[in-house]
mmCIF file of C-alpha atoms in Angstrom:
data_model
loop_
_atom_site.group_PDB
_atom_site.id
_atom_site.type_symbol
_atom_site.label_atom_id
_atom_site.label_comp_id
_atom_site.label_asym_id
_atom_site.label_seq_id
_atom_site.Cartn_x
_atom_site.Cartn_y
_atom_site.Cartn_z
ATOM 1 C CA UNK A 1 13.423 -5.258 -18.716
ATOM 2 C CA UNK A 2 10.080 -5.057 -16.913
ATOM 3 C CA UNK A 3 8.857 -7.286 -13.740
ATOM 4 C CA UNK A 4 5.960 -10.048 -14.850
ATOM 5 C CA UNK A 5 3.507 -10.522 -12.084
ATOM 6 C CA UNK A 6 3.039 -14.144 -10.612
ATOM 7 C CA UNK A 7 0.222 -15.540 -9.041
ATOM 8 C CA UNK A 8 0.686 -17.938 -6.175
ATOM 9 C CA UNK A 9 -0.883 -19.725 -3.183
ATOM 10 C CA UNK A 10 -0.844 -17.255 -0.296
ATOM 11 C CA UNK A 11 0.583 -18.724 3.247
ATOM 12 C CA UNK A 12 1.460 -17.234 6.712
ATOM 13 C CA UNK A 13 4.227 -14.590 5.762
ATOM 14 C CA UNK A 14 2.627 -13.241 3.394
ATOM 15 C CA UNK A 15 -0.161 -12.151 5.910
ATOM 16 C CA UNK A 16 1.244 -8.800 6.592
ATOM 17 C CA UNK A 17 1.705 -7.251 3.212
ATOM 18 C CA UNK A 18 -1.751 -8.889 2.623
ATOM 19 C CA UNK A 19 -3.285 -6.944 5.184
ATOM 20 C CA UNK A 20 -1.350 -3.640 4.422
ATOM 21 C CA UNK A 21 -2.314 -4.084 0.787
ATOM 22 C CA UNK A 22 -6.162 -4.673 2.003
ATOM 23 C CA UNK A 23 -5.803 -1.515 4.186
ATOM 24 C CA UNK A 24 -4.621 0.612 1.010
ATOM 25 C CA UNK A 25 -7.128 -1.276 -1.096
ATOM 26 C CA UNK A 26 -10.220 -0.456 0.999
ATOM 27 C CA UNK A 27 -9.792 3.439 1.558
ATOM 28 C CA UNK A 28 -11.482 4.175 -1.674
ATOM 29 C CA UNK A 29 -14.644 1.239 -0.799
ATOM 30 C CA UNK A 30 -14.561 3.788 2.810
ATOM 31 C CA UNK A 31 -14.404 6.423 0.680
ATOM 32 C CA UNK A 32 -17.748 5.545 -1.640
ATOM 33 C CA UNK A 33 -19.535 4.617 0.986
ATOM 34 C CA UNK A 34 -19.113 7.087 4.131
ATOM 35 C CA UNK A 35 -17.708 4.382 6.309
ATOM 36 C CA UNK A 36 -14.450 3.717 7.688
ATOM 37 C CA UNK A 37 -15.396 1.378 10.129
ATOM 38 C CA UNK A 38 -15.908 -1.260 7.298
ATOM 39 C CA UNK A 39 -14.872 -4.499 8.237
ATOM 40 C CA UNK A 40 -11.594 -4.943 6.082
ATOM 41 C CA UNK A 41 -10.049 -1.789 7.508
ATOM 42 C CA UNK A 42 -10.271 -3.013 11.007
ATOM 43 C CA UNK A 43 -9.459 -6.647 10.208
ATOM 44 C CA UNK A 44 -6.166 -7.639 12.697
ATOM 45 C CA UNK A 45 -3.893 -9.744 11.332
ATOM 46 C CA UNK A 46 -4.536 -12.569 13.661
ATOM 47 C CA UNK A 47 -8.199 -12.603 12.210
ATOM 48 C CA UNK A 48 -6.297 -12.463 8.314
ATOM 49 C CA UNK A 49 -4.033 -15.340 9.186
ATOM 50 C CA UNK A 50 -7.071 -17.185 10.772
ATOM 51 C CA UNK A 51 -8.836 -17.103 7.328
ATOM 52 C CA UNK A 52 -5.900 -18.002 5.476
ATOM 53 C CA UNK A 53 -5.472 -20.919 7.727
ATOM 54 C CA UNK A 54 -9.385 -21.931 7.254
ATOM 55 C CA UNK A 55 -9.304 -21.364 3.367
ATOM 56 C CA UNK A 56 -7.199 -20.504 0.504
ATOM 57 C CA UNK A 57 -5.763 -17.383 -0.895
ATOM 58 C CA UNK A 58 -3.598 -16.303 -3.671
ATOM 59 C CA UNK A 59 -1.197 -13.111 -3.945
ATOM 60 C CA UNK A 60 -0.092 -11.738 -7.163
ATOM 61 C CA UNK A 61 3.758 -10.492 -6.905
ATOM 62 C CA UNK A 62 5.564 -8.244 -8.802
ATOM 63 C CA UNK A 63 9.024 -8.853 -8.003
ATOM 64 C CA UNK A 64 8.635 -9.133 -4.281
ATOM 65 C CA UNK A 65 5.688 -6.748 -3.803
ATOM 66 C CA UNK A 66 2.591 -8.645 -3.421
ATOM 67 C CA UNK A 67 0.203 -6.147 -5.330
ATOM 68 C CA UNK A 68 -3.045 -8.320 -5.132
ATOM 69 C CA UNK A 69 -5.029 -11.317 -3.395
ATOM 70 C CA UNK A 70 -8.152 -12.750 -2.769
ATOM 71 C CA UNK A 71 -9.074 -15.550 -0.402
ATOM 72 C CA UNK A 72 -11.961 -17.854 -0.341
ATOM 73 C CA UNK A 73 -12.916 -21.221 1.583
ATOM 74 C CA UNK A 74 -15.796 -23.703 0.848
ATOM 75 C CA UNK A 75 -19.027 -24.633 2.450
ATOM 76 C CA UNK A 76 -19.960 -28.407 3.330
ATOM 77 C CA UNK A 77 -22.598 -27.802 0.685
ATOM 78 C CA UNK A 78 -20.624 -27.147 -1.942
ATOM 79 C CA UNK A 79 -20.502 -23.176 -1.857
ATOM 80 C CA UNK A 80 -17.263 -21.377 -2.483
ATOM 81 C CA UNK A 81 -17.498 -18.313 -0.862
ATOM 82 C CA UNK A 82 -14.885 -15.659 -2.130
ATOM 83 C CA UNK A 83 -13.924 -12.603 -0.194
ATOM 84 C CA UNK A 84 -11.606 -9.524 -0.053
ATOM 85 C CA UNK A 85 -9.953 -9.577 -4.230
ATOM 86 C CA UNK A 86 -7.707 -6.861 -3.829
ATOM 87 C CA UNK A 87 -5.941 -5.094 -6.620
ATOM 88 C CA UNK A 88 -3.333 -2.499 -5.865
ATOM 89 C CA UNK A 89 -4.702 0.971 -7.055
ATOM 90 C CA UNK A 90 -1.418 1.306 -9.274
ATOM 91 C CA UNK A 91 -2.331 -2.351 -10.960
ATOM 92 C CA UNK A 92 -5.622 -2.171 -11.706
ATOM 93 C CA UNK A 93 -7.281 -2.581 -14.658
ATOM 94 C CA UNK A 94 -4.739 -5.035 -16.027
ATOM 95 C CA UNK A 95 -6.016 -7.896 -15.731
ATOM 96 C CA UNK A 96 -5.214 -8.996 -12.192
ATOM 97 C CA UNK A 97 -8.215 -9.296 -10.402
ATOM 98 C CA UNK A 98 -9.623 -11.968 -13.241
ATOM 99 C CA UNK A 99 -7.079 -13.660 -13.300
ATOM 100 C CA UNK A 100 -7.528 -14.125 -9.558
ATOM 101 C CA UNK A 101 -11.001 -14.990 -9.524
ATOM 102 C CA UNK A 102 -10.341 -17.576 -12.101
ATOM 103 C CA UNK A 103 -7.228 -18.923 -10.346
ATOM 104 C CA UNK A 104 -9.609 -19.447 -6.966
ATOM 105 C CA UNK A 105 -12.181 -21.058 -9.165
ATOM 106 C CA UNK A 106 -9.212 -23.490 -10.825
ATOM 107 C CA UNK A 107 -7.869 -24.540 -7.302
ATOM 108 C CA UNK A 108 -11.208 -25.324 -5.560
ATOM 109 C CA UNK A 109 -12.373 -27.034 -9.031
ATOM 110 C CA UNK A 110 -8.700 -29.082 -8.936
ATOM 111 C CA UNK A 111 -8.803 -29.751 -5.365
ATOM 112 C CA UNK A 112 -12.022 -31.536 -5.300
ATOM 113 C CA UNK A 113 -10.600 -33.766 -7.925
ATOM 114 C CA UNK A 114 -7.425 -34.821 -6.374
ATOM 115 C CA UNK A 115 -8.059 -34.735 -2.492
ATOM 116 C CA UNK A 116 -7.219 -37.990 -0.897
ATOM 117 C CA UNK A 117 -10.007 -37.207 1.478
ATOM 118 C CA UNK A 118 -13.104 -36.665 0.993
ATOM 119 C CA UNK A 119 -13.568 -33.175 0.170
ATOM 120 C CA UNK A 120 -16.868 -30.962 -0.767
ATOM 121 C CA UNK A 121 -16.744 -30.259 -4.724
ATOM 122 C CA UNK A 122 -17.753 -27.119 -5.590
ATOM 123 C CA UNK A 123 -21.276 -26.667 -6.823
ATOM 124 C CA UNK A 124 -20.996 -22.699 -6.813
ATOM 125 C CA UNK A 125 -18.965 -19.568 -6.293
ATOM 126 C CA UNK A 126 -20.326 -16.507 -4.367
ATOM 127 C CA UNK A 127 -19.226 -13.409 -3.594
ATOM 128 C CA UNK A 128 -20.077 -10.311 -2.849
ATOM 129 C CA UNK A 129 -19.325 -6.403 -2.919
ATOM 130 C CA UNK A 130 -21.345 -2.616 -2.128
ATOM 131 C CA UNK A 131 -23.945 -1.425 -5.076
ATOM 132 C CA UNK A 132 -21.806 1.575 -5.578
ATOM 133 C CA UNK A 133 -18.913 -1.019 -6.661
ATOM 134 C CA UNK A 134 -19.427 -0.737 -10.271
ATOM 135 C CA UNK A 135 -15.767 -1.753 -11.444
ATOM 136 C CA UNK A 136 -16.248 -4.719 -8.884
ATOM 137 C CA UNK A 137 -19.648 -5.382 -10.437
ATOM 138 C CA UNK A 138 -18.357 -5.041 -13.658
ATOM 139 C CA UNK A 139 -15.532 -7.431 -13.236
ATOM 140 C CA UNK A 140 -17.986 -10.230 -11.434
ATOM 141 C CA UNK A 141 -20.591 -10.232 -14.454
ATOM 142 C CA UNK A 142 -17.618 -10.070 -17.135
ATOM 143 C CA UNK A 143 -16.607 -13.920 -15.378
ATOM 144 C CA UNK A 144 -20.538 -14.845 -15.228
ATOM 145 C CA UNK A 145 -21.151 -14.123 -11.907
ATOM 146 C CA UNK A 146 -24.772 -12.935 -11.589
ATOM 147 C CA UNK A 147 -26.856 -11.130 -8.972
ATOM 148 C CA UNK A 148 -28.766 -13.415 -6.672
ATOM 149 C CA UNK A 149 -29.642 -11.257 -4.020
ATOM 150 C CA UNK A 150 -29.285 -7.875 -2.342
ATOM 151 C CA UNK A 151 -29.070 -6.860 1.461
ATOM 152 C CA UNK A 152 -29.681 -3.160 3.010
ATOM 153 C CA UNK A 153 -27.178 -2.928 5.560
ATOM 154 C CA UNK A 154 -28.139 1.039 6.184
ATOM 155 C CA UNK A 155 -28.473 4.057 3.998
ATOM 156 C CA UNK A 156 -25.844 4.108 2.568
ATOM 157 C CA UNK A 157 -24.589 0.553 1.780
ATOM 158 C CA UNK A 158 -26.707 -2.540 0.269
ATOM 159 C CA UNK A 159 -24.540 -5.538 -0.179
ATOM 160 C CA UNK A 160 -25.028 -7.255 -3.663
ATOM 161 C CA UNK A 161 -24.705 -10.926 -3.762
ATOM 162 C CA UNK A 162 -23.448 -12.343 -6.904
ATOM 163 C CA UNK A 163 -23.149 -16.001 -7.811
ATOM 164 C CA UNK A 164 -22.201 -18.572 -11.000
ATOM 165 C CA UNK A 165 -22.471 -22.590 -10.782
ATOM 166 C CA UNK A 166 -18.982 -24.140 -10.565
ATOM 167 C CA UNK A 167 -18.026 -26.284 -13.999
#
Protein backbone atom coordinates (compact mmCIF):
# COMPACT_ATOMS: atom_id res chain seq x y z
CA UNK A 1 0.00 0.00 0.00
CA UNK A 2 1.45 3.35 -1.06
CA UNK A 3 2.31 6.53 1.34
CA UNK A 4 -0.38 9.64 0.77
CA UNK A 5 1.34 12.92 1.16
CA UNK A 6 0.01 15.40 3.92
CA UNK A 7 0.23 18.90 4.02
CA UNK A 8 0.76 20.64 7.32
CA UNK A 9 1.79 23.84 9.14
CA UNK A 10 5.58 23.89 9.22
CA UNK A 11 7.25 24.71 12.86
CA UNK A 12 10.84 24.70 14.33
CA UNK A 13 11.92 20.95 13.78
CA UNK A 14 11.04 20.78 10.75
CA UNK A 15 13.62 23.58 9.85
CA UNK A 16 16.38 21.28 8.97
CA UNK A 17 14.90 18.94 6.44
CA UNK A 18 13.33 22.24 5.15
CA UNK A 19 16.53 23.67 4.47
CA UNK A 20 18.18 20.39 3.13
CA UNK A 21 15.17 19.96 0.88
CA UNK A 22 15.65 23.84 -0.30
CA UNK A 23 19.38 23.06 -0.85
CA UNK A 24 18.45 19.96 -3.20
CA UNK A 25 15.60 22.00 -4.62
CA UNK A 26 17.68 25.00 -5.76
CA UNK A 27 20.70 23.23 -7.60
CA UNK A 28 18.77 23.05 -10.78
CA UNK A 29 17.43 27.22 -10.31
CA UNK A 30 21.82 27.47 -9.86
CA UNK A 31 22.00 25.41 -12.55
CA UNK A 32 19.65 27.62 -15.18
CA UNK A 33 20.97 30.50 -14.21
CA UNK A 34 24.97 30.33 -13.78
CA UNK A 35 24.80 31.16 -10.13
CA UNK A 36 25.41 29.30 -7.10
CA UNK A 37 25.66 32.01 -4.88
CA UNK A 38 21.78 32.44 -5.09
CA UNK A 39 20.33 33.32 -2.00
CA UNK A 40 18.46 29.99 -1.02
CA UNK A 41 21.64 27.94 -1.30
CA UNK A 42 23.42 29.99 1.22
CA UNK A 43 20.41 30.55 3.49
CA UNK A 44 21.63 29.23 7.33
CA UNK A 45 19.23 27.73 9.18
CA UNK A 46 19.07 30.34 11.82
CA UNK A 47 17.94 32.80 8.95
CA UNK A 48 15.15 29.67 7.84
CA UNK A 49 13.90 29.37 11.37
CA UNK A 50 13.82 33.25 11.63
CA UNK A 51 11.29 33.33 8.70
CA UNK A 52 9.34 30.58 9.92
CA UNK A 53 9.07 32.33 13.18
CA UNK A 54 8.01 35.79 11.31
CA UNK A 55 5.50 33.97 8.89
CA UNK A 56 3.96 30.78 8.01
CA UNK A 57 5.01 27.74 6.16
CA UNK A 58 3.68 24.44 5.22
CA UNK A 59 5.63 21.02 4.49
CA UNK A 60 4.16 18.29 2.53
CA UNK A 61 5.22 14.70 4.11
CA UNK A 62 5.32 11.54 2.73
CA UNK A 63 5.54 9.27 5.51
CA UNK A 64 8.12 11.15 7.49
CA UNK A 65 10.04 12.75 4.60
CA UNK A 66 9.03 16.23 4.20
CA UNK A 67 9.26 16.40 0.26
CA UNK A 68 7.93 20.06 -0.16
CA UNK A 69 7.20 23.62 1.49
CA UNK A 70 6.69 27.02 0.93
CA UNK A 71 6.57 29.88 3.41
CA UNK A 72 5.05 33.24 3.20
CA UNK A 73 4.23 36.19 5.77
CA UNK A 74 2.00 39.31 5.25
CA UNK A 75 2.55 42.97 4.84
CA UNK A 76 0.67 45.67 7.10
CA UNK A 77 -0.91 46.55 3.78
CA UNK A 78 -2.42 43.64 3.08
CA UNK A 79 0.30 41.90 0.76
CA UNK A 80 1.06 38.24 1.17
CA UNK A 81 4.31 37.77 0.03
CA UNK A 82 5.16 34.02 -0.79
CA UNK A 83 8.65 32.69 -1.07
CA UNK A 84 10.83 29.55 -1.55
CA UNK A 85 7.70 26.60 -2.85
CA UNK A 86 9.83 23.77 -3.01
CA UNK A 87 8.95 20.49 -4.60
CA UNK A 88 11.26 17.56 -4.29
CA UNK A 89 12.68 16.76 -7.86
CA UNK A 90 11.28 13.06 -7.39
CA UNK A 91 7.58 14.70 -6.58
CA UNK A 92 7.11 17.03 -8.98
CA UNK A 93 4.63 17.42 -11.28
CA UNK A 94 1.99 15.84 -9.07
CA UNK A 95 0.29 18.21 -7.88
CA UNK A 96 2.20 19.39 -4.82
CA UNK A 97 3.31 22.67 -5.38
CA UNK A 98 -0.60 23.85 -6.09
CA UNK A 99 -1.75 22.45 -3.63
CA UNK A 100 0.72 24.46 -1.56
CA UNK A 101 0.14 27.69 -3.00
CA UNK A 102 -3.50 27.24 -2.44
CA UNK A 103 -3.07 25.93 1.13
CA UNK A 104 -0.92 29.42 1.92
CA UNK A 105 -3.66 31.35 0.25
CA UNK A 106 -6.49 29.30 2.54
CA UNK A 107 -4.56 30.00 5.86
CA UNK A 108 -3.81 33.75 5.38
CA UNK A 109 -7.55 34.08 3.88
CA UNK A 110 -8.81 31.97 7.29
CA UNK A 111 -6.60 33.72 9.58
CA UNK A 112 -7.77 37.13 8.87
CA UNK A 113 -11.20 35.89 9.63
CA UNK A 114 -10.72 34.33 12.94
CA UNK A 115 -7.78 36.32 14.63
CA UNK A 116 -8.76 37.62 17.98
CA UNK A 117 -6.49 40.49 17.19
CA UNK A 118 -6.52 42.62 14.82
CA UNK A 119 -4.80 41.21 11.97
CA UNK A 120 -4.05 42.62 8.21
CA UNK A 121 -6.53 40.69 5.70
CA UNK A 122 -5.09 39.86 2.72
CA UNK A 123 -5.74 42.08 -0.24
CA UNK A 124 -3.08 40.18 -2.51
CA UNK A 125 -0.58 37.40 -2.99
CA UNK A 126 2.88 37.97 -4.60
CA UNK A 127 5.53 36.07 -5.45
CA UNK A 128 8.15 35.75 -7.44
CA UNK A 129 10.71 33.46 -9.45
CA UNK A 130 13.81 33.82 -12.50
CA UNK A 131 12.39 34.31 -16.32
CA UNK A 132 14.04 31.10 -17.21
CA UNK A 133 11.52 29.40 -14.55
CA UNK A 134 9.02 28.31 -16.98
CA UNK A 135 7.50 25.28 -14.90
CA UNK A 136 7.42 27.91 -11.96
CA UNK A 137 5.79 30.38 -14.34
CA UNK A 138 3.63 27.93 -15.57
CA UNK A 139 2.38 26.78 -12.25
CA UNK A 140 1.83 30.67 -10.96
CA UNK A 141 -0.44 31.64 -14.09
CA UNK A 142 -2.31 28.10 -13.95
CA UNK A 143 -3.56 29.57 -10.05
CA UNK A 144 -4.10 33.24 -11.65
CA UNK A 145 -1.15 34.73 -10.64
CA UNK A 146 -0.15 37.32 -13.26
CA UNK A 147 2.98 39.28 -14.14
CA UNK A 148 3.16 42.70 -12.58
CA UNK A 149 6.56 43.54 -12.97
CA UNK A 150 10.07 42.47 -13.93
CA UNK A 151 13.58 43.34 -12.36
CA UNK A 152 17.20 42.88 -14.14
CA UNK A 153 19.28 41.72 -11.46
CA UNK A 154 22.38 41.07 -14.11
CA UNK A 155 22.76 39.23 -17.34
CA UNK A 156 21.76 36.50 -16.65
CA UNK A 157 18.81 36.66 -14.17
CA UNK A 158 15.60 39.12 -14.31
CA UNK A 159 13.28 38.43 -11.47
CA UNK A 160 9.54 38.20 -12.59
CA UNK A 161 7.02 39.45 -10.20
CA UNK A 162 3.75 37.80 -10.32
CA UNK A 163 0.63 38.74 -8.40
CA UNK A 164 -3.45 37.81 -8.01
CA UNK A 165 -5.97 39.81 -5.58
CA UNK A 166 -6.82 37.69 -2.51
CA UNK A 167 -10.80 36.48 -2.52
Amino acid sequence: MGLSVTISAADAADAEHILKLQYLCYQSEAELYGDWSIEPLTQSLDALRAELDEGYGLVARLGDEVVASVRARIDEDGTVRIAKLIVHPRMRRHGLGGRLLDGIERHFAETAETAAQPAPSPKRFQLFTGHRSEGNLRLYRSKGYAQVSTRELGPRLTLVTLEKAAA
